[in-house]
Structure formats: C-alpha cells, structure tokens
PDB file of N, CA and C in Angstrom:
ATOM      1  N   GLN A  21     -65.098 -98.395-127.527  1.00 78.00           N
ATOM      2  CA  GLN A  21     -66.173 -97.426-127.617  1.00 78.00           C
ATOM      3  C   GLN A  21     -66.448 -97.096-129.083  1.00 78.00           C
ATOM      4  N   VAL A  22     -67.718 -96.886-129.398  1.00 84.00           N
ATOM      5  CA  VAL A  22     -68.128 -96.569-130.757  1.00 84.00           C
ATOM      6  C   VAL A  22     -68.048 -95.061-130.959  1.00 84.00           C
ATOM      7  N   GLN A  23     -67.425 -94.634-132.040  1.00 92.00           N
ATOM      8  CA  GLN A  23     -67.399 -93.208-132.406  1.00 92.00           C
ATOM      9  C   GLN A  23     -68.637 -92.900-133.242  1.00 92.00           C
ATOM     10  N   LEU A  24     -69.333 -91.824-132.872  1.00 95.00           N
ATOM     11  CA  LEU A  24     -70.578 -91.467-133.535  1.00 95.00           C
ATOM     12  C   LEU A  24     -70.488 -90.045-134.063  1.00 95.00           C
ATOM     13  N   VAL A  25     -70.948 -89.831-135.292  1.00 95.00           N
ATOM     14  CA  VAL A  25     -70.948 -88.497-135.895  1.00 95.00           C
ATOM     15  C   VAL A  25     -72.332 -88.220-136.465  1.00 95.00           C
ATOM     16  N   GLU A  26     -73.006 -87.216-135.886  1.00 96.00           N
ATOM     17  CA  GLU A  26     -74.322 -86.822-136.361  1.00 96.00           C
ATOM     18  C   GLU A  26     -74.200 -85.772-137.459  1.00 96.00           C
ATOM     19  N   SER A  27     -75.216 -85.730-138.308  1.00 96.00           N
ATOM     20  CA  SER A  27     -75.300 -84.697-139.333  1.00 96.00           C
ATOM     21  C   SER A  27     -76.758 -84.489-139.706  1.00 96.00           C
ATOM     22  N   GLY A  28     -77.016 -83.358-140.389  1.00 95.00           N
ATOM     23  CA  GLY A  28     -78.346 -83.107-140.902  1.00 95.00           C
ATOM     24  C   GLY A  28     -79.120 -82.017-140.198  1.00 95.00           C
ATOM     25  N   GLY A  29     -78.616 -81.519-139.103  1.00 92.00           N
ATOM     26  CA  GLY A  29     -79.324 -80.467-138.382  1.00 92.00           C
ATOM     27  C   GLY A  29     -79.216 -79.136-139.104  1.00 92.00           C
ATOM     28  N   VAL A  30     -80.356 -78.473-139.268  1.00 93.00           N
ATOM     29  CA  VAL A  30     -80.406 -77.176-139.941  1.00 93.00           C
ATOM     30  C   VAL A  30     -81.552 -76.363-139.364  1.00 93.00           C
ATOM     31  N   LEU A  31     -81.732 -75.161-139.897  1.00 96.00           N
ATOM     32  CA  LEU A  31     -82.889 -74.328-139.599  1.00 96.00           C
ATOM     33  C   LEU A  31     -83.986 -74.683-140.588  1.00 96.00           C
ATOM     34  N   VAL A  32     -85.184 -74.976-140.058  1.00 97.00           N
ATOM     35  CA  VAL A  32     -86.304 -75.375-140.910  1.00 97.00           C
ATOM     36  C   VAL A  32     -87.571 -74.698-140.395  1.00 97.00           C
ATOM     37  N   GLN A  33     -88.506 -74.474-141.288  1.00 97.00           N
ATOM     38  CA  GLN A  33     -89.773 -73.853-140.887  1.00 97.00           C
ATOM     39  C   GLN A  33     -90.705 -74.879-140.260  1.00 97.00           C
ATOM     40  N   ALA A  34     -91.562 -74.406-139.397  1.00 98.00           N
ATOM     41  CA  ALA A  34     -92.566 -75.288-138.796  1.00 98.00           C
ATOM     42  C   ALA A  34     -93.380 -75.977-139.890  1.00 98.00           C
ATOM     43  N   GLY A  35     -93.649 -77.257-139.669  1.00 98.00           N
ATOM     44  CA  GLY A  35     -94.366 -78.051-140.661  1.00 98.00           C
ATOM     45  C   GLY A  35     -93.455 -78.762-141.639  1.00 98.00           C
ATOM     46  N   GLY A  36     -92.191 -78.409-141.619  1.00 97.00           N
ATOM     47  CA  GLY A  36     -91.237 -79.009-142.534  1.00 97.00           C
ATOM     48  C   GLY A  36     -90.714 -80.347-142.062  1.00 97.00           C
ATOM     49  N   SER A  37     -89.818 -80.917-142.863  1.00 98.00           N
ATOM     50  CA  SER A  37     -89.235 -82.227-142.579  1.00 98.00           C
ATOM     51  C   SER A  37     -87.715 -82.142-142.606  1.00 98.00           C
ATOM     52  N   LEU A  38     -87.126 -83.096-141.911  1.00 97.00           N
ATOM     53  CA  LEU A  38     -85.671 -83.133-141.817  1.00 97.00           C
ATOM     54  C   LEU A  38     -85.255 -84.562-141.523  1.00 97.00           C
ATOM     55  N   ARG A  39     -84.108 -84.982-142.040  1.00 98.00           N
ATOM     56  CA  ARG A  39     -83.583 -86.292-141.694  1.00 98.00           C
ATOM     57  C   ARG A  39     -82.193 -86.147-141.092  1.00 98.00           C
ATOM     58  N   LEU A  40     -82.058 -86.654-139.891  1.00 98.00           N
ATOM     59  CA  LEU A  40     -80.754 -86.679-139.226  1.00 98.00           C
ATOM     60  C   LEU A  40     -80.087 -88.027-139.476  1.00 98.00           C
ATOM     61  N   SER A  41     -78.768 -88.001-139.566  1.00 98.00           N
ATOM     62  CA  SER A  41     -77.997 -89.225-139.731  1.00 98.00           C
ATOM     63  C   SER A  41     -76.954 -89.325-138.625  1.00 98.00           C
ATOM     64  N   CYS A  42     -76.637 -90.539-138.267  1.00 97.00           N
ATOM     65  CA  CYS A  42     -75.592 -90.784-137.269  1.00 97.00           C
ATOM     66  C   CYS A  42     -74.752 -91.949-137.782  1.00 97.00           C
ATOM     67  N   ALA A  43     -73.529 -91.644-138.138  1.00 96.00           N
ATOM     68  CA  ALA A  43     -72.622 -92.661-138.665  1.00 96.00           C
ATOM     69  C   ALA A  43     -71.727 -93.176-137.546  1.00 96.00           C
ATOM     70  N   ALA A  44     -71.639 -94.492-137.455  1.00 94.00           N
ATOM     71  CA  ALA A  44     -70.832 -95.128-136.409  1.00 94.00           C
ATOM     72  C   ALA A  44     -69.544 -95.673-136.995  1.00 94.00           C
ATOM     73  N   SER A  45     -68.498 -95.636-136.194  1.00 89.00           N
ATOM     74  CA  SER A  45     -67.181 -96.055-136.670  1.00 89.00           C
ATOM     75  C   SER A  45     -66.967 -97.554-136.576  1.00 89.00           C
ATOM     76  N   SER A  46     -67.739 -98.185-135.713  1.00 76.00           N
ATOM     77  CA  SER A  46     -67.419 -99.564-135.373  1.00 76.00           C
ATOM     78  C   SER A  46     -68.163-100.580-136.225  1.00 76.00           C
ATOM     79  N   SER A  47     -67.474-101.671-136.502  1.00 77.00           N
ATOM     80  CA  SER A  47     -68.101-102.749-137.256  1.00 77.00           C
ATOM     81  C   SER A  47     -69.106-103.518-136.407  1.00 77.00           C
ATOM     82  N   ILE A  48     -69.090-103.255-135.089  1.00 82.00           N
ATOM     83  CA  ILE A  48     -70.054-103.945-134.230  1.00 82.00           C
ATOM     84  C   ILE A  48     -71.316-103.113-134.031  1.00 82.00           C
ATOM     85  N   PHE A  49     -71.499-102.141-134.923  1.00 88.00           N
ATOM     86  CA  PHE A  49     -72.713-101.312-134.880  1.00 88.00           C
ATOM     87  C   PHE A  49     -73.957-102.192-134.820  1.00 88.00           C
ATOM     88  N   ARG A  50     -73.932-103.294-135.544  1.00 88.00           N
ATOM     89  CA  ARG A  50     -75.120-104.154-135.627  1.00 88.00           C
ATOM     90  C   ARG A  50     -75.488-104.746-134.268  1.00 88.00           C
ATOM     91  N   LEU A  51     -74.551-104.723-133.325  1.00 88.00           N
ATOM     92  CA  LEU A  51     -74.812-105.239-131.982  1.00 88.00           C
ATOM     93  C   LEU A  51     -75.346-104.161-131.040  1.00 88.00           C
ATOM     94  N   SER A  52     -75.463-102.934-131.570  1.00 92.00           N
ATOM     95  CA  SER A  52     -75.799-101.800-130.715  1.00 92.00           C
ATOM     96  C   SER A  52     -77.288-101.510-130.698  1.00 92.00           C
ATOM     97  N   LEU A  53     -77.776-101.153-129.518  1.00 96.00           N
ATOM     98  CA  LEU A  53     -79.079-100.517-129.399  1.00 96.00           C
ATOM     99  C   LEU A  53     -78.813 -99.026-129.614  1.00 96.00           C
ATOM    100  N   MET A  54     -79.580 -98.415-130.505  1.00 97.00           N
ATOM    101  CA  MET A  54     -79.327 -97.037-130.885  1.00 97.00           C
ATOM    102  C   MET A  54     -80.457 -96.123-130.428  1.00 97.00           C
ATOM    103  N   ASN A  55     -80.069 -94.966-129.916  1.00 98.00           N
ATOM    104  CA  ASN A  55     -81.031 -93.991-129.428  1.00 98.00           C
ATOM    105  C   ASN A  55     -80.751 -92.613-130.038  1.00 98.00           C
ATOM    106  N   TRP A  56     -81.804 -91.848-130.170  1.00 98.00           N
ATOM    107  CA  TRP A  56     -81.701 -90.409-130.412  1.00 98.00           C
ATOM    108  C   TRP A  56     -82.247 -89.705-129.171  1.00 98.00           C
ATOM    109  N   TYR A  57     -81.452 -88.772-128.677  1.00 98.00           N
ATOM    110  CA  TYR A  57     -81.857 -87.904-127.578  1.00 98.00           C
ATOM    111  C   TYR A  57     -81.882 -86.469-128.104  1.00 98.00           C
ATOM    112  N   ARG A  58     -82.502 -85.588-127.334  1.00 98.00           N
ATOM    113  CA  ARG A  58     -82.434 -84.158-127.651  1.00 98.00           C
ATOM    114  C   ARG A  58     -82.396 -83.356-126.356  1.00 98.00           C
ATOM    115  N   GLN A  59     -81.804 -82.179-126.478  1.00 98.00           N
ATOM    116  CA  GLN A  59     -81.730 -81.286-125.331  1.00 98.00           C
ATOM    117  C   GLN A  59     -81.997 -79.861-125.794  1.00 98.00           C
ATOM    118  N   ALA A  60     -83.080 -79.304-125.295  1.00 96.00           N
ATOM    119  CA  ALA A  60     -83.435 -77.924-125.596  1.00 96.00           C
ATOM    120  C   ALA A  60     -82.800 -77.010-124.540  1.00 96.00           C
ATOM    121  N   PRO A  61     -82.607 -75.736-124.879  1.00 92.00           N
ATOM    122  CA  PRO A  61     -81.999 -74.805-123.922  1.00 92.00           C
ATOM    123  C   PRO A  61     -82.763 -74.776-122.602  1.00 92.00           C
ATOM    124  N   GLY A  62     -82.041 -74.939-121.499  1.00 94.00           N
ATOM    125  CA  GLY A  62     -82.653 -74.883-120.182  1.00 94.00           C
ATOM    126  C   GLY A  62     -83.426 -76.109-119.777  1.00 94.00           C
ATOM    127  N   LYS A  63     -83.384 -77.143-120.606  1.00 96.00           N
ATOM    128  CA  LYS A  63     -84.135 -78.365-120.295  1.00 96.00           C
ATOM    129  C   LYS A  63     -83.198 -79.559-120.196  1.00 96.00           C
ATOM    130  N   GLN A  64     -83.695 -80.617-119.562  1.00 97.00           N
ATOM    131  CA  GLN A  64     -82.914 -81.847-119.464  1.00 97.00           C
ATOM    132  C   GLN A  64     -82.905 -82.591-120.791  1.00 97.00           C
ATOM    133  N   ARG A  65     -81.872 -83.377-120.975  1.00 97.00           N
ATOM    134  CA  ARG A  65     -81.814 -84.215-122.172  1.00 97.00           C
ATOM    135  C   ARG A  65     -82.918 -85.264-122.087  1.00 97.00           C
ATOM    136  N   GLU A  66     -83.621 -85.468-123.193  1.00 98.00           N
ATOM    137  CA  GLU A  66     -84.719 -86.434-123.201  1.00 98.00           C
ATOM    138  C   GLU A  66     -84.547 -87.441-124.334  1.00 98.00           C
ATOM    139  N   LEU A  67     -85.008 -88.653-124.057  1.00 98.00           N
ATOM    140  CA  LEU A  67     -84.964 -89.716-125.051  1.00 98.00           C
ATOM    141  C   LEU A  67     -86.092 -89.496-126.058  1.00 98.00           C
ATOM    142  N   VAL A  68     -85.730 -89.506-127.334  1.00 98.00           N
ATOM    143  CA  VAL A  68     -86.694 -89.257-128.404  1.00 98.00           C
ATOM    144  C   VAL A  68     -87.134 -90.557-129.068  1.00 98.00           C
ATOM    145  N   ALA A  69     -86.154 -91.399-129.417  1.00 98.00           N
ATOM    146  CA  ALA A  69     -86.480 -92.625-130.154  1.00 98.00           C
ATOM    147  C   ALA A  69     -85.393 -93.659-129.932  1.00 98.00           C
ATOM    148  N   THR A  70     -85.810 -94.918-130.008  1.00 98.00           N
ATOM    149  CA  THR A  70     -84.915 -96.058-129.814  1.00 98.00           C
ATOM    150  C   THR A  70     -85.162 -97.090-130.901  1.00 98.00           C
ATOM    151  N   ILE A  71     -84.088 -97.721-131.353  1.00 98.00           N
ATOM    152  CA  ILE A  71     -84.220 -98.868-132.259  1.00 98.00           C
ATOM    153  C   ILE A  71     -83.290 -99.969-131.766  1.00 98.00           C
ATOM    154  N   THR A  72     -83.838-101.162-131.610  1.00 96.00           N
ATOM    155  CA  THR A  72     -83.062-102.277-131.100  1.00 96.00           C
ATOM    156  C   THR A  72     -82.233-102.916-132.210  1.00 96.00           C
ATOM    157  N   ARG A  73     -81.420-103.905-131.831  1.00 94.00           N
ATOM    158  CA  ARG A  73     -80.614-104.627-132.815  1.00 94.00           C
ATOM    159  C   ARG A  73     -81.517-105.319-133.830  1.00 94.00           C
ATOM    160  N   GLY A  74     -82.676-105.737-133.365  1.00 94.00           N
ATOM    161  CA  GLY A  74     -83.608-106.440-134.244  1.00 94.00           C
ATOM    162  C   GLY A  74     -84.527-105.530-135.038  1.00 94.00           C
ATOM    163  N   GLY A  75     -84.437-104.218-134.784  1.00 95.00           N
ATOM    164  CA  GLY A  75     -85.243-103.278-135.563  1.00 95.00           C
ATOM    165  C   GLY A  75     -86.526-102.821-134.888  1.00 95.00           C
ATOM    166  N   SER A  76     -86.772-103.261-133.660  1.00 98.00           N
ATOM    167  CA  SER A  76     -87.949-102.770-132.940  1.00 98.00           C
ATOM    168  C   SER A  76     -87.721-101.316-132.533  1.00 98.00           C
ATOM    169  N   THR A  77     -88.789-100.534-132.552  1.00 98.00           N
ATOM    170  CA  THR A  77     -88.667 -99.102-132.288  1.00 98.00           C
ATOM    171  C   THR A  77     -89.572 -98.662-131.151  1.00 98.00           C
ATOM    172  N   ASN A  78     -89.186 -97.539-130.548  1.00 98.00           N
ATOM    173  CA  ASN A  78     -89.992 -96.934-129.499  1.00 98.00           C
ATOM    174  C   ASN A  78     -89.779 -95.430-129.558  1.00 98.00           C
ATOM    175  N   TYR A  79     -90.843 -94.677-129.222  1.00 98.00           N
ATOM    176  CA  TYR A  79     -90.791 -93.227-129.367  1.00 98.00           C
ATOM    177  C   TYR A  79     -91.342 -92.517-128.135  1.00 98.00           C
ATOM    178  N   ALA A  80     -90.833 -91.326-127.905  1.00 98.00           N
ATOM    179  CA  ALA A  80     -91.433 -90.458-126.907  1.00 98.00           C
ATOM    180  C   ALA A  80     -92.821 -90.048-127.392  1.00 98.00           C
ATOM    181  N   ASP A  81     -93.737 -89.850-126.448  1.00 98.00           N
ATOM    182  CA  ASP A  81     -95.109 -89.491-126.822  1.00 98.00           C
ATOM    183  C   ASP A  81     -95.130 -88.209-127.660  1.00 98.00           C
ATOM    184  N   SER A  82     -94.223 -87.300-127.383  1.00 97.00           N
ATOM    185  CA  SER A  82     -94.230 -86.001-128.055  1.00 97.00           C
ATOM    186  C   SER A  82     -93.882 -86.089-129.543  1.00 97.00           C
ATOM    187  N   VAL A  83     -93.305 -87.199-129.984  1.00 98.00           N
ATOM    188  CA  VAL A  83     -92.896 -87.315-131.386  1.00 98.00           C
ATOM    189  C   VAL A  83     -93.583 -88.470-132.111  1.00 98.00           C
ATOM    190  N   LYS A  84     -94.372 -89.246-131.407  1.00 98.00           N
ATOM    191  CA  LYS A  84     -95.051 -90.391-132.033  1.00 98.00           C
ATOM    192  C   LYS A  84     -95.894 -89.929-133.206  1.00 98.00           C
ATOM    193  N   GLY A  85     -95.788 -90.659-134.315  1.00 98.00           N
ATOM    194  CA  GLY A  85     -96.550 -90.328-135.508  1.00 98.00           C
ATOM    195  C   GLY A  85     -95.880 -89.281-136.380  1.00 98.00           C
ATOM    196  N   ARG A  86     -94.833 -88.633-135.864  1.00 98.00           N
ATOM    197  CA  ARG A  86     -94.132 -87.605-136.650  1.00 98.00           C
ATOM    198  C   ARG A  86     -92.685 -88.000-136.973  1.00 98.00           C
ATOM    199  N   PHE A  87     -92.044 -88.688-136.042  1.00 98.00           N
ATOM    200  CA  PHE A  87     -90.634 -89.069-136.211  1.00 98.00           C
ATOM    201  C   PHE A  87     -90.542 -90.571-136.465  1.00 98.00           C
ATOM    202  N   THR A  88     -89.538 -90.951-137.254  1.00 98.00           N
ATOM    203  CA  THR A  88     -89.270 -92.363-137.527  1.00 98.00           C
ATOM    204  C   THR A  88     -87.779 -92.627-137.410  1.00 98.00           C
ATOM    205  N   ILE A  89     -87.429 -93.592-136.568  1.00 98.00           N
ATOM    206  CA  ILE A  89     -86.025 -94.003-136.444  1.00 98.00           C
ATOM    207  C   ILE A  89     -85.818 -95.261-137.288  1.00 98.00           C
ATOM    208  N   SER A  90     -84.673 -95.336-137.937  1.00 98.00           N
ATOM    209  CA  SER A  90     -84.348 -96.515-138.743  1.00 98.00           C
ATOM    210  C   SER A  90     -82.836 -96.713-138.708  1.00 98.00           C
ATOM    211  N   ARG A  91     -82.416 -97.876-139.155  1.00 97.00           N
ATOM    212  CA  ARG A  91     -80.988 -98.171-139.159  1.00 97.00           C
ATOM    213  C   ARG A  91     -80.609 -98.942-140.415  1.00 97.00           C
ATOM    214  N   ASP A  92     -79.380 -98.731-140.845  1.00 96.00           N
ATOM    215  CA  ASP A  92     -78.816 -99.460-141.976  1.00 96.00           C
ATOM    216  C   ASP A  92     -77.521-100.086-141.460  1.00 96.00           C
ATOM    217  N   ASN A  93     -77.581-101.345-141.117  1.00 93.00           N
ATOM    218  CA  ASN A  93     -76.405-101.995-140.530  1.00 93.00           C
ATOM    219  C   ASN A  93     -75.256-102.095-141.526  1.00 93.00           C
ATOM    220  N   ALA A  94     -75.572-102.186-142.805  1.00 93.00           N
ATOM    221  CA  ALA A  94     -74.505-102.263-143.816  1.00 93.00           C
ATOM    222  C   ALA A  94     -73.695-100.970-143.872  1.00 93.00           C
ATOM    223  N   LYS A  95     -74.346 -99.860-143.549  1.00 94.00           N
ATOM    224  CA  LYS A  95     -73.669 -98.564-143.555  1.00 94.00           C
ATOM    225  C   LYS A  95     -73.302 -98.093-142.153  1.00 94.00           C
ATOM    226  N   SER A  96     -73.629 -98.903-141.141  1.00 95.00           N
ATOM    227  CA  SER A  96     -73.371 -98.523-139.741  1.00 95.00           C
ATOM    228  C   SER A  96     -73.936 -97.143-139.443  1.00 95.00           C
ATOM    229  N   THR A  97     -75.164 -96.926-139.852  1.00 96.00           N
ATOM    230  CA  THR A  97     -75.793 -95.610-139.725  1.00 96.00           C
ATOM    231  C   THR A  97     -77.212 -95.759-139.188  1.00 96.00           C
ATOM    232  N   VAL A  98     -77.567 -94.825-138.327  1.00 97.00           N
ATOM    233  CA  VAL A  98     -78.940 -94.731-137.837  1.00 97.00           C
ATOM    234  C   VAL A  98     -79.496 -93.377-138.271  1.00 97.00           C
ATOM    235  N   TYR A  99     -80.784 -93.353-138.571  1.00 98.00           N
ATOM    236  CA  TYR A  99     -81.439 -92.152-139.086  1.00 98.00           C
ATOM    237  C   TYR A  99     -82.602 -91.748-138.175  1.00 98.00           C
ATOM    238  N   LEU A 100     -82.923 -90.479-138.234  1.00 98.00           N
ATOM    239  CA  LEU A 100     -84.135 -89.992-137.593  1.00 98.00           C
ATOM    240  C   LEU A 100     -84.852 -89.099-138.600  1.00 98.00           C
ATOM    241  N   GLN A 101     -85.939 -89.616-139.156  1.00 98.00           N
ATOM    242  CA  GLN A 101     -86.776 -88.851-140.065  1.00 98.00           C
ATOM    243  C   GLN A 101     -87.769 -88.061-139.236  1.00 98.00           C
ATOM    244  N   MET A 102     -87.763 -86.753-139.405  1.00 98.00           N
ATOM    245  CA  MET A 102     -88.633 -85.885-138.603  1.00 98.00           C
ATOM    246  C   MET A 102     -89.579 -85.137-139.534  1.00 98.00           C
ATOM    247  N   ASN A 103     -90.869 -85.343-139.363  1.00 98.00           N
ATOM    248  CA  ASN A 103     -91.893 -84.691-140.170  1.00 98.00           C
ATOM    249  C   ASN A 103     -92.762 -83.801-139.286  1.00 98.00           C
ATOM    250  N   ALA A 104     -93.486 -82.927-139.927  1.00 98.00           N
ATOM    251  CA  ALA A 104     -94.414 -82.033-139.214  1.00 98.00           C
ATOM    252  C   ALA A 104     -93.719 -81.376-138.032  1.00 98.00           C
ATOM    253  N   LEU A 105     -92.573 -80.807-138.285  1.00 98.00           N
ATOM    254  CA  LEU A 105     -91.766 -80.242-137.208  1.00 98.00           C
ATOM    255  C   LEU A 105     -92.450 -79.042-136.563  1.00 98.00           C
ATOM    256  N   LYS A 106     -92.228 -78.923-135.261  1.00 98.00           N
ATOM    257  CA  LYS A 106     -92.806 -77.843-134.474  1.00 98.00           C
ATOM    258  C   LYS A 106     -91.669 -77.046-133.816  1.00 98.00           C
ATOM    259  N   PRO A 107     -91.935 -75.792-133.464  1.00 97.00           N
ATOM    260  CA  PRO A 107     -90.906 -75.023-132.748  1.00 97.00           C
ATOM    261  C   PRO A 107     -90.409 -75.727-131.484  1.00 97.00           C
ATOM    262  N   ASP A 108     -91.278 -76.481-130.834  1.00 96.00           N
ATOM    263  CA  ASP A 108     -90.893 -77.221-129.626  1.00 96.00           C
ATOM    264  C   ASP A 108     -89.881 -78.330-129.906  1.00 96.00           C
ATOM    265  N   ASP A 109     -89.683 -78.667-131.170  1.00 98.00           N
ATOM    266  CA  ASP A 109     -88.680 -79.677-131.527  1.00 98.00           C
ATOM    267  C   ASP A 109     -87.277 -79.078-131.597  1.00 98.00           C
ATOM    268  N   THR A 110     -87.173 -77.776-131.463  1.00 98.00           N
ATOM    269  CA  THR A 110     -85.869 -77.119-131.481  1.00 98.00           C
ATOM    270  C   THR A 110     -84.998 -77.629-130.343  1.00 98.00           C
ATOM    271  N   ALA A 111     -83.821 -78.136-130.689  1.00 98.00           N
ATOM    272  CA  ALA A 111     -82.930 -78.723-129.689  1.00 98.00           C
ATOM    273  C   ALA A 111     -81.634 -79.169-130.366  1.00 98.00           C
ATOM    274  N   VAL A 112     -80.664 -79.524-129.544  1.00 98.00           N
ATOM    275  CA  VAL A 112     -79.511 -80.258-130.047  1.00 98.00           C
ATOM    276  C   VAL A 112     -79.865 -81.741-129.964  1.00 98.00           C
ATOM    277  N   TYR A 113     -79.707 -82.425-131.067  1.00 98.00           N
ATOM    278  CA  TYR A 113     -80.042 -83.845-131.148  1.00 98.00           C
ATOM    279  C   TYR A 113     -78.760 -84.674-131.070  1.00 98.00           C
ATOM    280  N   TYR A 114     -78.783 -85.659-130.178  1.00 98.00           N
ATOM    281  CA  TYR A 114     -77.619 -86.504-129.932  1.00 98.00           C
ATOM    282  C   TYR A 114     -77.921 -87.954-130.278  1.00 98.00           C
ATOM    283  N   CYS A 115     -76.949 -88.579-130.876  1.00 97.00           N
ATOM    284  CA  CYS A 115     -77.003 -90.005-131.142  1.00 97.00           C
ATOM    285  C   CYS A 115     -76.314 -90.740-129.995  1.00 97.00           C
ATOM    286  N   ASN A 116     -76.876 -91.864-129.599  1.00 96.00           N
ATOM    287  CA  ASN A 116     -76.324 -92.652-128.504  1.00 96.00           C
ATOM    288  C   ASN A 116     -76.336 -94.128-128.885  1.00 96.00           C
ATOM    289  N   ALA A 117     -75.249 -94.801-128.556  1.00 95.00           N
ATOM    290  CA  ALA A 117     -75.150 -96.242-128.817  1.00 95.00           C
ATOM    291  C   ALA A 117     -74.894 -96.979-127.510  1.00 95.00           C
ATOM    292  N   GLU A 118     -75.647 -98.035-127.302  1.00 94.00           N
ATOM    293  CA  GLU A 118     -75.410 -98.938-126.175  1.00 94.00           C
ATOM    294  C   GLU A 118     -74.880-100.242-126.764  1.00 94.00           C
ATOM    295  N   THR A 119     -73.577-100.469-126.581  1.00 89.00           N
ATOM    296  CA  THR A 119     -72.921-101.587-127.246  1.00 89.00           C
ATOM    297  C   THR A 119     -72.190-102.440-126.208  1.00 89.00           C
ATOM    298  N   LEU A 120     -72.684-103.628-125.989  1.00 87.00           N
ATOM    299  CA  LEU A 120     -72.038-104.587-125.080  1.00 87.00           C
ATOM    300  C   LEU A 120     -71.699-103.928-123.743  1.00 87.00           C
ATOM    301  N   GLY A 121     -72.648-103.158-123.240  1.00 88.00           N
ATOM    302  CA  GLY A 121     -72.487-102.535-121.938  1.00 88.00           C
ATOM    303  C   GLY A 121     -71.763-101.208-121.939  1.00 88.00           C
ATOM    304  N   VAL A 122     -71.353-100.747-123.093  1.00 91.00           N
ATOM    305  CA  VAL A 122     -70.637 -99.475-123.197  1.00 91.00           C
ATOM    306  C   VAL A 122     -71.536 -98.443-123.864  1.00 91.00           C
ATOM    307  N   ASN A 123     -71.577 -97.257-123.280  1.00 94.00           N
ATOM    308  CA  ASN A 123     -72.406 -96.165-123.780  1.00 94.00           C
ATOM    309  C   ASN A 123     -71.535 -95.166-124.553  1.00 94.00           C
ATOM    310  N   SER A 124     -71.957 -94.818-125.764  1.00 94.00           N
ATOM    311  CA  SER A 124     -71.211 -93.864-126.581  1.00 94.00           C
ATOM    312  C   SER A 124     -72.138 -92.751-127.042  1.00 94.00           C
ATOM    313  N   TRP A 125     -71.588 -91.532-127.178  1.00 96.00           N
ATOM    314  CA  TRP A 125     -72.369 -90.369-127.595  1.00 96.00           C
ATOM    315  C   TRP A 125     -71.693 -89.643-128.754  1.00 96.00           C
ATOM    316  N   GLY A 126     -72.526 -89.082-129.609  1.00 95.00           N
ATOM    317  CA  GLY A 126     -72.027 -88.184-130.626  1.00 95.00           C
ATOM    318  C   GLY A 126     -71.918 -86.771-130.072  1.00 95.00           C
ATOM    319  N   GLN A 127     -71.466 -85.860-130.933  1.00 96.00           N
ATOM    320  CA  GLN A 127     -71.237 -84.481-130.497  1.00 96.00           C
ATOM    321  C   GLN A 127     -72.502 -83.631-130.575  1.00 96.00           C
ATOM    322  N   GLY A 128     -73.517 -84.134-131.251  1.00 97.00           N
ATOM    323  CA  GLY A 128     -74.786 -83.418-131.361  1.00 97.00           C
ATOM    324  C   GLY A 128     -74.897 -82.608-132.636  1.00 97.00           C
ATOM    325  N   THR A 129     -76.132 -82.404-133.072  1.00 97.00           N
ATOM    326  CA  THR A 129     -76.415 -81.576-134.234  1.00 97.00           C
ATOM    327  C   THR A 129     -77.623 -80.702-133.913  1.00 97.00           C
ATOM    328  N   GLN A 130     -77.527 -79.422-134.253  1.00 98.00           N
ATOM    329  CA  GLN A 130     -78.551 -78.458-133.886  1.00 98.00           C
ATOM    330  C   GLN A 130     -79.702 -78.472-134.880  1.00 98.00           C
ATOM    331  N   VAL A 131     -80.908 -78.623-134.359  1.00 98.00           N
ATOM    332  CA  VAL A 131     -82.123 -78.498-135.154  1.00 98.00           C
ATOM    333  C   VAL A 131     -82.895 -77.297-134.622  1.00 98.00           C
ATOM    334  N   THR A 132     -83.198 -76.360-135.512  1.00 98.00           N
ATOM    335  CA  THR A 132     -83.954 -75.180-135.132  1.00 98.00           C
ATOM    336  C   THR A 132     -85.185 -75.092-136.015  1.00 98.00           C
ATOM    337  N   VAL A 133     -86.343 -75.016-135.384  1.00 98.00           N
ATOM    338  CA  VAL A 133     -87.612 -74.946-136.110  1.00 98.00           C
ATOM    339  C   VAL A 133     -88.214 -73.567-135.867  1.00 98.00           C
ATOM    340  N   SER A 134     -88.366 -72.817-136.930  1.00 97.00           N
ATOM    341  CA  SER A 134     -88.912 -71.468-136.814  1.00 97.00           C
ATOM    342  C   SER A 134     -90.422 -71.489-137.011  1.00 97.00           C
ATOM    343  N   SER A 135     -91.095 -70.592-136.316  1.00 93.00           N
ATOM    344  CA  SER A 135     -92.569 -70.553-136.400  1.00 93.00           C
ATOM    345  C   SER A 135     -93.035 -69.654-137.532  1.00 93.00           C
TER     346      SER A 135
END
C-alpha cells in the first residue's frame, strides 16, 4: 500500500488561490492513478480531479477551469492548484492512489474559504 501525506490546506479568502500537495512513499508512484477527493461537512465525499499514469486529467464540473491537477513522478508527488476559490470549496481534501489494484488514502487536509 502507498502511504500518502497531504499538505497545503489553510484558511483563504474567496477569490484566492491555494496549492495542495500529496507526497507518496512508494517508488511505484509512477504506476498509480491519482485522485483528489473532498468532503464537506454533512456531504458525501466527491471526486474532484484525476490524473492518469500518462498525465491525462479529468475534473468535476464544479471545479473545471479553476482547479488543475498535476504530478511529478520524480518527486512522487501530486498537486492540486486551486484558483478562484469559493466558499463552496470548503472541505477536507483527500489524496487517493489506485496502484495495481490497491486503493490508498491520505489523512486529509482542511481547506476553508471565507466569504
């Protein structure tokens, strides 16, 4: 199983930007499909963005044009650049790795967007 550690969550004003990072422990990170999920209070966890091993990306409609997922295989790290943040983006953000059939999760990082 891949160990994942997220960082970068803070309190930010609406309209601001933030970059989340997720560092993976495993050298097989490059074989992983990487996802960012988020969970707001009282809501189900939702998929925000995905990046494949080859670098293809996909986004939830609610974040398209504002968020960008990227990966650095040399650093075994995946990023989520978040721009034009809205109060509705407030949530705990989780990193997820799908590696050779095994699913791994980070502990989450809190993002709070004030209006």
